[in-house]
Amino acid sequence: MNNRRKISILVIAIALLSALVFSYGLWAWGKNPQKKLSIGERFHYETSMTWRGVVGDLFRAKPKRPPQYKTYPETKVVKLPRPEYRGMSLEEIVERRRSVRNYSPKAISVLQLSQLLFAAQGVTGKMYGHPLRSAPSAGALYPFEIYLVVNNVQGISKGIYHYAVLGHGLELVKSGDFSRKITNAGLEQKMLGEADVTFVLSAIFDRVRHKYGERGFRYVYIEAGHISQNIYLQAVSLGLGSVSVGAFLDEKVNQLIGADGYQEAAIYLHAVGTR
Ligand SMILES: Cc1cc2nc3c(=O)[nH]c(=O)nc-3n(C[C@H](O)[C@H](O)[C@H](O)COP(=O)(O)O)c2cc1C
């Protein structure tokens, strides 16, 4: 082979290699998470499941598992009546469900409240001695705590309460009228102040993160929807109106329930009232 031929082959080889490297660069840049991503895009990207991530997760440090049940030992658990109500068919409930933002001044009964809490997070069964709840939960890890801003419930004074899942009861966290504060925290959505009760669904992230790592955050948000839907459906069956609320000032709601916003944070609100 003469020198000219050798040089031409070399030039073609270099050109082909450069084209290959350039195309790979372009492809890799397209996939590169460091490319200007919004915080939401980045959250979704970084919590996406990949086989590499699944294997990597086995070796990644995870937080310790926090206690499964939050308690308020300084307050007495007020037992709620047994949730024995049987209402309309599921098909009818699904057909009738609507978000309701206007309520009558009539108070809801403690029986109705008991039924709503049971639908949201009541214990409905056991697996190897581990209580299972009314709404599904990734790995049955149950990250949610429920707080209530009680405004107008027969026989229960105004205040903020915590739902004691195991005893199906309420623990008083703070007494007083919080209707103004919850409305303000909910960007002045007036139904929050007019509702008989507002459910605050608050998550303790490490209950899920200790097993699922950062992807656990997604599971928490998904689970909030399950719980809220149960409240929606139960409210219809009880003849009540309700609406879920995702637009609120996180810090203000966290302050109301005593959550730090990191280990535990309010994820979703759900207002309920009579029609
Ligand atoms: C994630 C989420 C957040 C929501 N946030 C609010 C809210 O902040 N305020 C409100 O009035 N409704 C809120 N809604 C209720 C929707 O506005 C309502 O579901 C929608 O208008 C459809 O009406 P429907 O529920 O009657 O079918 C929210 C619903 C979802 C699923």
XYZ file of N, CA and C and ligand atoms in Angstrom, residues 97-101 189 191 232 243-248 268, ligand 1:
76
model
N -69.665 11.334 43.320
C -68.562 12.082 43.929
C -68.262 13.370 43.171
N -68.191 14.465 43.916
C -67.826 15.776 43.393
C -67.077 16.491 44.498
N -66.243 17.450 44.119
C -65.624 18.288 45.145
C -66.651 19.316 45.592
N -66.894 19.365 46.893
C -67.911 20.275 47.442
C -67.209 21.300 48.334
N -67.489 22.577 48.074
C -66.780 23.646 48.795
C -67.717 24.532 49.612
N -58.449 29.950 50.978
C -59.563 29.179 50.394
C -60.591 29.029 51.508
N -63.341 27.635 52.162
C -64.000 26.402 52.632
C -63.227 25.752 53.772
N -63.041 11.109 50.223
C -64.041 11.588 49.248
C -65.228 10.613 49.182
N -63.728 18.240 49.875
C -62.801 18.629 48.787
C -61.358 18.439 49.268
N -60.540 17.913 48.364
C -59.118 17.778 48.697
C -58.418 19.084 48.329
N -57.379 19.408 49.061
C -56.687 20.685 48.862
C -55.172 20.451 48.832
N -54.604 20.753 47.662
C -53.152 20.625 47.529
C -52.444 21.972 47.597
N -53.221 23.058 47.454
C -52.619 24.398 47.449
C -52.645 24.974 48.863
N -51.526 24.903 49.527
C -51.423 25.482 50.884
C -49.977 25.855 51.157
N -51.148 16.890 52.136
C -52.456 17.056 51.479
C -53.476 17.404 52.553
C -53.846 17.013 43.814
C -55.115 17.824 43.908
C -55.077 19.081 44.473
C -56.250 19.830 44.590
N -56.190 21.035 45.215
C -57.307 21.762 45.339
C -57.277 23.016 46.007
O -56.246 23.452 46.490
N -58.430 23.693 46.121
C -59.619 23.228 45.619
O -60.623 23.906 45.757
N -59.677 22.039 44.969
C -58.568 21.295 44.829
N -58.619 20.082 44.217
C -59.912 19.562 43.718
C -60.030 19.765 42.217
O -60.211 21.134 41.929
C -61.222 18.934 41.682
O -60.989 17.579 41.911
C -61.437 19.178 40.194
O -61.884 20.487 39.934
C -62.425 18.184 39.592
O -63.687 18.308 40.231
P -64.377 17.102 41.006
O -63.479 16.680 42.127
O -65.670 17.672 41.505
O -64.578 15.988 40.048
C -57.479 19.322 44.101
C -57.495 18.045 43.525
C -56.346 17.303 43.432
C -56.409 15.917 42.853
